[in-house]
Tab-separated table of C-alpha atoms and ligand atoms in Angstrom:
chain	number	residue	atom	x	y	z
A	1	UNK	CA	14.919	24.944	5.557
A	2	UNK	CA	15.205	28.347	7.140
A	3	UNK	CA	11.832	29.621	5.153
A	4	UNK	CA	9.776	26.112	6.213
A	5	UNK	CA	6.540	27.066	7.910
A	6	UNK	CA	6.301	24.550	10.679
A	7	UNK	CA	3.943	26.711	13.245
A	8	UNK	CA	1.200	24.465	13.335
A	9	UNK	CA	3.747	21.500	14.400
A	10	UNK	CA	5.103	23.901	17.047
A	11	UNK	CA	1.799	24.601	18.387
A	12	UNK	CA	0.424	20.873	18.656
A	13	UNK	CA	3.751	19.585	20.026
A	14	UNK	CA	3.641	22.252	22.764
A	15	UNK	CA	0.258	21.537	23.603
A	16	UNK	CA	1.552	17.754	24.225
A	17	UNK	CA	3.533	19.524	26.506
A	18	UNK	CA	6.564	19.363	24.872
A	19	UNK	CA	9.411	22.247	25.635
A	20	UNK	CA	9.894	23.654	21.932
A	21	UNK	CA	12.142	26.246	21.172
A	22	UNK	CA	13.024	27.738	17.935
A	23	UNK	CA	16.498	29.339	17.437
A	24	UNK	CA	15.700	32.204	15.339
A	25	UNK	CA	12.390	33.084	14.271
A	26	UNK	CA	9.017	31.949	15.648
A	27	UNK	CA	7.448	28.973	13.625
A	28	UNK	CA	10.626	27.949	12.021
A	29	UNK	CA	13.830	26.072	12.270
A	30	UNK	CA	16.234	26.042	13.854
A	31	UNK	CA	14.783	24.701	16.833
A	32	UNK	CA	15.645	22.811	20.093
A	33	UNK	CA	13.209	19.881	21.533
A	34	UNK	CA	13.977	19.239	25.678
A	35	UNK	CA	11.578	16.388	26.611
A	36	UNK	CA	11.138	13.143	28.722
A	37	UNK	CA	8.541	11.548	27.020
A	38	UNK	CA	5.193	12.825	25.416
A	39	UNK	CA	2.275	11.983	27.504
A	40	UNK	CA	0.021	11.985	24.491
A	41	UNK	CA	-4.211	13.077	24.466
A	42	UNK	CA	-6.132	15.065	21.540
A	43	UNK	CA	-5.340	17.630	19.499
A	44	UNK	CA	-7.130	19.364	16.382
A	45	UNK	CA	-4.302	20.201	13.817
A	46	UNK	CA	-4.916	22.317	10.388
A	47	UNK	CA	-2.315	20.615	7.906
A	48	UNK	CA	-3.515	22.870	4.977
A	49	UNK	CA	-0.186	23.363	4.281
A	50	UNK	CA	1.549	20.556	4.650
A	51	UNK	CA	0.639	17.235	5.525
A	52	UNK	CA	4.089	16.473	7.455
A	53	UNK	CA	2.478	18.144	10.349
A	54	UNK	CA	0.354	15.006	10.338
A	55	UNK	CA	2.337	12.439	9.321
A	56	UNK	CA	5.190	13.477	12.367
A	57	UNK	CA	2.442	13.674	15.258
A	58	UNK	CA	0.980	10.015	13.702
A	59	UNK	CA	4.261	8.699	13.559
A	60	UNK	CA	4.973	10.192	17.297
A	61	UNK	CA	1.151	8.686	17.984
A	62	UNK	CA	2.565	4.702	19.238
A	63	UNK	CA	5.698	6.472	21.556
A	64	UNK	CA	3.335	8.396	23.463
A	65	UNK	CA	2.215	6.698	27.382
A	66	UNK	CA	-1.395	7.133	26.462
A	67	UNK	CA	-1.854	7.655	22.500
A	68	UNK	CA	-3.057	10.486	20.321
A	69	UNK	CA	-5.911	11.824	19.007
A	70	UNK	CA	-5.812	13.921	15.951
A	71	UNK	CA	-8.466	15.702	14.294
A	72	UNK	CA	-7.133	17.725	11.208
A	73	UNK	CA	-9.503	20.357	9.789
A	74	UNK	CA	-7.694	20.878	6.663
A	75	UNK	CA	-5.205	18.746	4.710
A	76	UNK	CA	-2.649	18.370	1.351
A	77	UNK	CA	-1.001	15.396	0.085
A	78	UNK	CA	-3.034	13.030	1.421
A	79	UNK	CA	-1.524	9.935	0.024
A	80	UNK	CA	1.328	10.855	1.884
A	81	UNK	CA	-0.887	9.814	5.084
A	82	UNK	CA	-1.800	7.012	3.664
A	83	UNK	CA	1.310	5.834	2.635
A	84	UNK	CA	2.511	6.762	6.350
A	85	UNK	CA	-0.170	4.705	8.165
A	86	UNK	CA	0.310	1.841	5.815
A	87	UNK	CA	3.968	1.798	7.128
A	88	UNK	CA	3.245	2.139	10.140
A	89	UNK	CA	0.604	-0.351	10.433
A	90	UNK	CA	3.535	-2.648	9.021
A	91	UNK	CA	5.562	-1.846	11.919
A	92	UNK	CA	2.826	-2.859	14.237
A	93	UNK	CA	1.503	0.281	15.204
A	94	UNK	CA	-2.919	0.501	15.490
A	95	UNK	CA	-4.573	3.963	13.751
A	96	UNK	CA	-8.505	3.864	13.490
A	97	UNK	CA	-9.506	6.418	11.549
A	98	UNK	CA	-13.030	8.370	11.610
A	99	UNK	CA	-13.840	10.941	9.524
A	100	UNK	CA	-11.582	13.252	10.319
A	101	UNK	CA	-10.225	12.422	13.134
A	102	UNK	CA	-7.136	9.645	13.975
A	103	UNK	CA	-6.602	7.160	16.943
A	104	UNK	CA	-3.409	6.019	17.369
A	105	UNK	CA	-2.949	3.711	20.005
A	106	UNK	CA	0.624	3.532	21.990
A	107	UNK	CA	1.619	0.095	21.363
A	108	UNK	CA	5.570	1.357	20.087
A	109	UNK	CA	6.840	-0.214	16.955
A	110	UNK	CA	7.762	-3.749	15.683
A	111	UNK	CA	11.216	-3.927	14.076
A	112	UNK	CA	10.958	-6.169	10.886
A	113	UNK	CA	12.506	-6.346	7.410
A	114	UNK	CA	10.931	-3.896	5.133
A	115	UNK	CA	11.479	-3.445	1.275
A	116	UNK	CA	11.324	0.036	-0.203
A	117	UNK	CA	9.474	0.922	-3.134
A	118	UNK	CA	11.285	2.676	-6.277
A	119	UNK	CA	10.867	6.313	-5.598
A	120	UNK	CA	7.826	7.334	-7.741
A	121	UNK	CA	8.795	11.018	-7.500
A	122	UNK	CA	11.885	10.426	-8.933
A	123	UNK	CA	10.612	8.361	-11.695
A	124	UNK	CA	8.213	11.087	-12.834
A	125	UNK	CA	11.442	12.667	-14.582
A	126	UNK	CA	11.864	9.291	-16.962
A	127	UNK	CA	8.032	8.996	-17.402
A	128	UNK	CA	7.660	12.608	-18.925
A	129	UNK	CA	11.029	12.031	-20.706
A	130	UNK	CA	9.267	9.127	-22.352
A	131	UNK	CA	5.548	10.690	-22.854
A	132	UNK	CA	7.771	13.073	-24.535
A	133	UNK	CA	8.979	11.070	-27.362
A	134	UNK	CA	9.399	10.115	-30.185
A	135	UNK	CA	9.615	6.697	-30.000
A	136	UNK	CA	10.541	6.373	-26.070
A	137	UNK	CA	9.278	4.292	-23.660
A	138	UNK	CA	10.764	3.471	-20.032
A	139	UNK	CA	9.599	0.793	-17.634
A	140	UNK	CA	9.907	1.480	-13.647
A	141	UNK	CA	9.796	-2.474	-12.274
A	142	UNK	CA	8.630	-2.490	-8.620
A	143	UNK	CA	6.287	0.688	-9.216
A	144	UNK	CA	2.742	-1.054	-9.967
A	145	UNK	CA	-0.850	-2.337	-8.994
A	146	UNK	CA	0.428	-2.423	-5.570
A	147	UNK	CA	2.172	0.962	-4.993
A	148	UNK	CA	1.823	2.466	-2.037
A	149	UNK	CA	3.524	6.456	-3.265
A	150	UNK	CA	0.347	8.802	-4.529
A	151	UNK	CA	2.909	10.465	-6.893
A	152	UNK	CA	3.100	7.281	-9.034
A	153	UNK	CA	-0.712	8.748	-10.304
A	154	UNK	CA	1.694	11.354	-12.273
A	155	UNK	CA	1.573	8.546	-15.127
A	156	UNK	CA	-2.390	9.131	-15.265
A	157	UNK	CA	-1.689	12.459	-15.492
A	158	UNK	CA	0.604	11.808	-18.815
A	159	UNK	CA	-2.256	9.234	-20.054
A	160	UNK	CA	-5.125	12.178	-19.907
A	161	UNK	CA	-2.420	13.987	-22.238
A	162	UNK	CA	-2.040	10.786	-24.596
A	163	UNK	CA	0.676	9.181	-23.528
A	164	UNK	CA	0.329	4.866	-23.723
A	165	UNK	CA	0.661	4.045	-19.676
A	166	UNK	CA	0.441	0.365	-18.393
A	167	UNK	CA	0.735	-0.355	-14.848
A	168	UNK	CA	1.164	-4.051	-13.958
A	169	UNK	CA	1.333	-5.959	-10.882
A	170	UNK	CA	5.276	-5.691	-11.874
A	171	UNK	CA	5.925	-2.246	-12.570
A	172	UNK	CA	4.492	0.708	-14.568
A	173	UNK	CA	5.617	1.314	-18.452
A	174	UNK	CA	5.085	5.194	-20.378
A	175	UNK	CA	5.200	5.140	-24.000
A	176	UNK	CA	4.873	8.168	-26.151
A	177	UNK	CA	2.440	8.318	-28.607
A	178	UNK	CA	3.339	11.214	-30.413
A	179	UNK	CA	0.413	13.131	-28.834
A	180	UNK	CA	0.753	15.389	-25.878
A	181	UNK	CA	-2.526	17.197	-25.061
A	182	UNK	CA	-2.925	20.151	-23.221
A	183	UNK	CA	-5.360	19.755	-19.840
A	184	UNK	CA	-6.081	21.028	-16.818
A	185	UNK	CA	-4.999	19.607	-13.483
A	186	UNK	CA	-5.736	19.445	-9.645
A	187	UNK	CA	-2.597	18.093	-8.391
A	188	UNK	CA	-3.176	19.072	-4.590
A	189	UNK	CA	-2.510	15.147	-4.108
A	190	UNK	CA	0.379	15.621	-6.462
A	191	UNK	CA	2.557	18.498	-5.739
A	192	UNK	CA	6.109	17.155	-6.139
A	193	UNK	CA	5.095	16.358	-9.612
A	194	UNK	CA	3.926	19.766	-10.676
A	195	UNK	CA	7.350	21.037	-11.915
A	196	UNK	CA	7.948	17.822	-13.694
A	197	UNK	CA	4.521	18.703	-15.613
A	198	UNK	CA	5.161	22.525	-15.510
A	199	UNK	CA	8.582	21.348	-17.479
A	200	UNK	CA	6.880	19.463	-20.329
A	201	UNK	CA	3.896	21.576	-20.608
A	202	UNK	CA	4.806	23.512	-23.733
A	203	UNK	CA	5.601	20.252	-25.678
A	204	UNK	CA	1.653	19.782	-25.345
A	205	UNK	CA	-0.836	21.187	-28.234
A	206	UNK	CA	-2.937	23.352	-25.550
A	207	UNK	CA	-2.465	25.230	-22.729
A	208	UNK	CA	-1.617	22.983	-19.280
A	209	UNK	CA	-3.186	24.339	-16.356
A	210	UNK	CA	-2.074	22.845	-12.845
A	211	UNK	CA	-4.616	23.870	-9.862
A	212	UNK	CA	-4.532	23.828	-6.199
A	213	UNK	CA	-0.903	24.135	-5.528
A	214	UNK	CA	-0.205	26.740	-3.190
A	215	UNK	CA	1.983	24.483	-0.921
A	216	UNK	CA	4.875	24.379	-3.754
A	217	UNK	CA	5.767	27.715	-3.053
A	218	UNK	CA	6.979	26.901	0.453
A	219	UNK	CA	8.777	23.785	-0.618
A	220	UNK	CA	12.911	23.701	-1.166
A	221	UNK	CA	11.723	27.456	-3.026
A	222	UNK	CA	8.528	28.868	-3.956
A	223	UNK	CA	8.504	26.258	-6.793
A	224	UNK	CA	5.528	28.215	-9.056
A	225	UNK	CA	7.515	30.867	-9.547
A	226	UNK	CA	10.313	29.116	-10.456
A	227	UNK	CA	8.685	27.063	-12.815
A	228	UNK	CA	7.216	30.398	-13.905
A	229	UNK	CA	10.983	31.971	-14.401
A	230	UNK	CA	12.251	29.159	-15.378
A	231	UNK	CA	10.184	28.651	-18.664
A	232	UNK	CA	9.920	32.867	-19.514
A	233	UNK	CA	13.717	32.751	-19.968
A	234	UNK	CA	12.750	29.881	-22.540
A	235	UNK	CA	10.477	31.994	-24.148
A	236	UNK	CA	7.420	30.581	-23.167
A	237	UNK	CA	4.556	32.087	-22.033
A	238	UNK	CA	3.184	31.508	-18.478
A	239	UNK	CA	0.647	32.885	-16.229
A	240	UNK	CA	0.042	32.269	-12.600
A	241	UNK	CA	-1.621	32.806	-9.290
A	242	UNK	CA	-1.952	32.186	-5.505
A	243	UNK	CA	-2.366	28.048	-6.136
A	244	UNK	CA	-1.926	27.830	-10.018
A	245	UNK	CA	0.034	28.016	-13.337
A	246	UNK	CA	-0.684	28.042	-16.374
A	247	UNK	CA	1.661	27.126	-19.210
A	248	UNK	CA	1.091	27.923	-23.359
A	249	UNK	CA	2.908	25.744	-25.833
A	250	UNK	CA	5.867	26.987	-27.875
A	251	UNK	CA	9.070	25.989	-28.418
A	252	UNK	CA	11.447	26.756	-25.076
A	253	UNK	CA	14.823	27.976	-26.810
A	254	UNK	CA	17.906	27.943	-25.323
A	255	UNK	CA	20.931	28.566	-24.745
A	256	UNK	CA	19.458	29.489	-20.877
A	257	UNK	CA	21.147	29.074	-17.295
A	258	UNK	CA	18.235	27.643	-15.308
A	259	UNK	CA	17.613	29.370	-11.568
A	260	UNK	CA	17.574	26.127	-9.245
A	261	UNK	CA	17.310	27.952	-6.378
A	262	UNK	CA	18.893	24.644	-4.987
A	263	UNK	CA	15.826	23.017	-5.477
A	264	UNK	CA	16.607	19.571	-6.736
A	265	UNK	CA	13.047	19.059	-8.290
A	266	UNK	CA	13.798	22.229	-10.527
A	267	UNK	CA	17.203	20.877	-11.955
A	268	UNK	CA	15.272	17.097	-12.390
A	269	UNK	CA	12.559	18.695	-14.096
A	270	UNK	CA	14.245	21.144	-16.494
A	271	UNK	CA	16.429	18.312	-17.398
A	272	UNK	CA	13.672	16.960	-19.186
A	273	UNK	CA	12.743	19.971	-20.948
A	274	UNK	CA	16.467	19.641	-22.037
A	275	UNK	CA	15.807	16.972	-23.862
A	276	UNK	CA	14.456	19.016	-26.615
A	277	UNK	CA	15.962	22.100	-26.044
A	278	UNK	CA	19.514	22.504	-26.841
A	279	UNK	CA	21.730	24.550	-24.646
A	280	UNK	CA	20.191	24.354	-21.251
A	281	UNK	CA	22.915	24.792	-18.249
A	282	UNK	CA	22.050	25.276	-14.288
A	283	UNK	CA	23.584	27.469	-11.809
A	284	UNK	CA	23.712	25.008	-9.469
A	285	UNK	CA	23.324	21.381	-10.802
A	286	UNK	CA	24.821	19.829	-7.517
A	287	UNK	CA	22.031	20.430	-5.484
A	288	UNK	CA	20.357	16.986	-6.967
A	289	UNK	CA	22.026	15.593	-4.075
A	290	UNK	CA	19.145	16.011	-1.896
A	291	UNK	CA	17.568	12.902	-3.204
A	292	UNK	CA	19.491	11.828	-6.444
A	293	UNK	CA	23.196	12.608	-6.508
A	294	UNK	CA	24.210	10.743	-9.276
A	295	UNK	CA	21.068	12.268	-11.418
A	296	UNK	CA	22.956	13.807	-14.006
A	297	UNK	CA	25.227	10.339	-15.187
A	298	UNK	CA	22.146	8.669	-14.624
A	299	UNK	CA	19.960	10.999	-17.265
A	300	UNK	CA	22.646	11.347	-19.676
A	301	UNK	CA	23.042	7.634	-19.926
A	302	UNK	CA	19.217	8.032	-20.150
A	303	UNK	CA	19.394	10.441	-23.186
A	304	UNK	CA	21.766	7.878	-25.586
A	305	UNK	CA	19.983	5.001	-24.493
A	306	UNK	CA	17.734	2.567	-26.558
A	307	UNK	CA	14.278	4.203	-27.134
A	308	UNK	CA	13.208	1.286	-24.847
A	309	UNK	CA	14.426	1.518	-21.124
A	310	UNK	CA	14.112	-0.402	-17.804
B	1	LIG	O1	5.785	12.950	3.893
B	1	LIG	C1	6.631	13.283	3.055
B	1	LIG	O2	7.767	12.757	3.046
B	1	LIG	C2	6.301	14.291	2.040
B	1	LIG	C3	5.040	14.881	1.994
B	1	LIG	C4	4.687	15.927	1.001
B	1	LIG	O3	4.856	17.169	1.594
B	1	LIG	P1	3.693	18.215	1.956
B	1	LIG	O4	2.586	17.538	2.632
B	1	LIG	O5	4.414	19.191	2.830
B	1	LIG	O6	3.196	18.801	0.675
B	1	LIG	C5	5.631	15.871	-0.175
B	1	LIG	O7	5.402	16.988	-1.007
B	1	LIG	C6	7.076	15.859	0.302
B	1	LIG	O8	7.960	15.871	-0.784
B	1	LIG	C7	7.376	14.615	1.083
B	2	LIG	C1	11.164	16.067	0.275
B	2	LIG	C2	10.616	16.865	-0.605
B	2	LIG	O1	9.767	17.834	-0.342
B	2	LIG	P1	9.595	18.537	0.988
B	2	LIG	O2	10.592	19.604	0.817
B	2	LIG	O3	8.184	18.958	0.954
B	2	LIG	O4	9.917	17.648	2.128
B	2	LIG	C3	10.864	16.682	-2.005
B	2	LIG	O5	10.570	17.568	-2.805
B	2	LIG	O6	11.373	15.623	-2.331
């Protein structure tokens, strides 16, 4: 958390007024927050790098006295505001939106039951697992028409590459087709999902190329070049560069300790490449825990299962 770039939060939350400290090293945790309130006004915010800078000052937006306005000049993972003002819409909160700028008015929050979608990060693992083949599918109920997570558009992703994807008002369902084409990406909307495609990439019959990126390398780790790593010590050839990666098929060989560097997306997504390479270990399988402890029962019960899995 330690390596998290969070200046442009710092600098909007201090020019609310709020008393922001950080512990150690300008622009990055740990940090202290003293404050009474947030008075609220308008701000212009650049969340080029991550769009959590957003999504915390829109979710601040309804407890400030006199609301917020936010106009962002540059922005990733957009879905990931939408998903955000969806919720908090839900919870009674009013955004307007225009162009590029957000309203958010300071009527607090509504408490109210809520259901939770499946996590459609998470279930990229199982989807390439089953574009992967032969013979696999796997069915995600509650991830469909109606999903609100922009990662769930990692099973287009797998279609473009020739996988059989259906997604129904009920849930979404990946079937392998024996074909896995090489193809080349923008996943800017997409990022968690790059090392889940960065793992499966040399299955494909042509190079996979994933472009505009460069936030995954200041994520848990600088996730391109450990995708990069990752799949040299499996003998495969990669190339990459500021916001990209590109992957060559081949066969990844084992045996090979995988470098997590504790990123739980790293140990998800090699995972999958284990299922057709034997002898693939990590140096620190634990750190799943972050958003899936019981991952590895969970994808072992995965690999002996029926070919067909919900
Ligand atoms: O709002 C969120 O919970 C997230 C937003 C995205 O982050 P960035 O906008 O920093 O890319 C995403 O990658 C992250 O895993 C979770
Ligand atoms: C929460 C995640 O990412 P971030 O570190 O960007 O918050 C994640 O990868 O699940």
């Amino acid at each position: 958390m330690r390596r998290r770039p969070l200046g442009p939060l710092t600098t909007a939350l201090r020019g609310l007024g709020v008393d922001l400290r950080h512990g150690a090293r300008e622009g990055h945790h740990p940090l202290t927050v003293h404050a009474d309130g947030v008075e609220g006004g308008a701000l212009t915010l650049d969340a080029g790098q991550s769009s959590q800078y957003l999504t915390a000052l829109l979710l601040l937006g309804p407890l400030t006295a006199g609301g917020l306005d936010i106009t962002v000049t540059d922005l990733v993972s957009e879905p990931y505001v939408e998903i955000t003002l969806a919720m908090m819409r839900d919870f009674g909160a009013e955004v307007r939106q225009e162009g590029r700028t957000y309203s958010v008015a300071p009527t607090g929050y509504r408490a109210r039951t809520y259901a939770v979608e499946p996590d459609a990060s998470t279930a990229s693992y199982f989807f390439a697992a089953a574009a992967l083949g032969p013979g696999r599918s796997v069915t995600v109920p509650g991830l469909g028409t109606g999903a609100l997570q922009g990662d769930l558009a990692f099973a287009d992703v797998l279609r473009r590459m020739g996988a059989e994807v259906t997604v129904g008002a009920e849930g979404t369902t990946v079937r392998s087709t024996g074909t896995l084409r090489g193809l080349t990406v923008n996943m800017r909307d997409i990022s968690d999902t790059m090392p889940t495609l960065a793992a499966i990439a040399p299955f494909a019959d042509g190079p996979v190329r994933i472009e505009d990126v460069a936030n995954t390398r200041v994520k848990e780790c600088d996730r391109l070049d450990a995708c990069a790593e990752n799949l040299r010590r499996l003998g495969i050839t990669v190339r990459t560069g500021p916001d990209w990666i590109e992957i060559h098929p081949g066969t990844p060989t084992g045996p090979a300790t995988i470098a997590t560097h504790g990123d739980h997306r790293i140990v998800m997504s090699f995972a999958v490449t284990g299922l057709r390479t034997p002898g693939i270990t990590f140096d620190d399988p634990g750190c799943v825990k972050k958003t899936f402890p019981r991952f590895h029962q969970v994808f072992d019960a995965f690999r002996g299962a029926a070919p067909d899995l919900t």
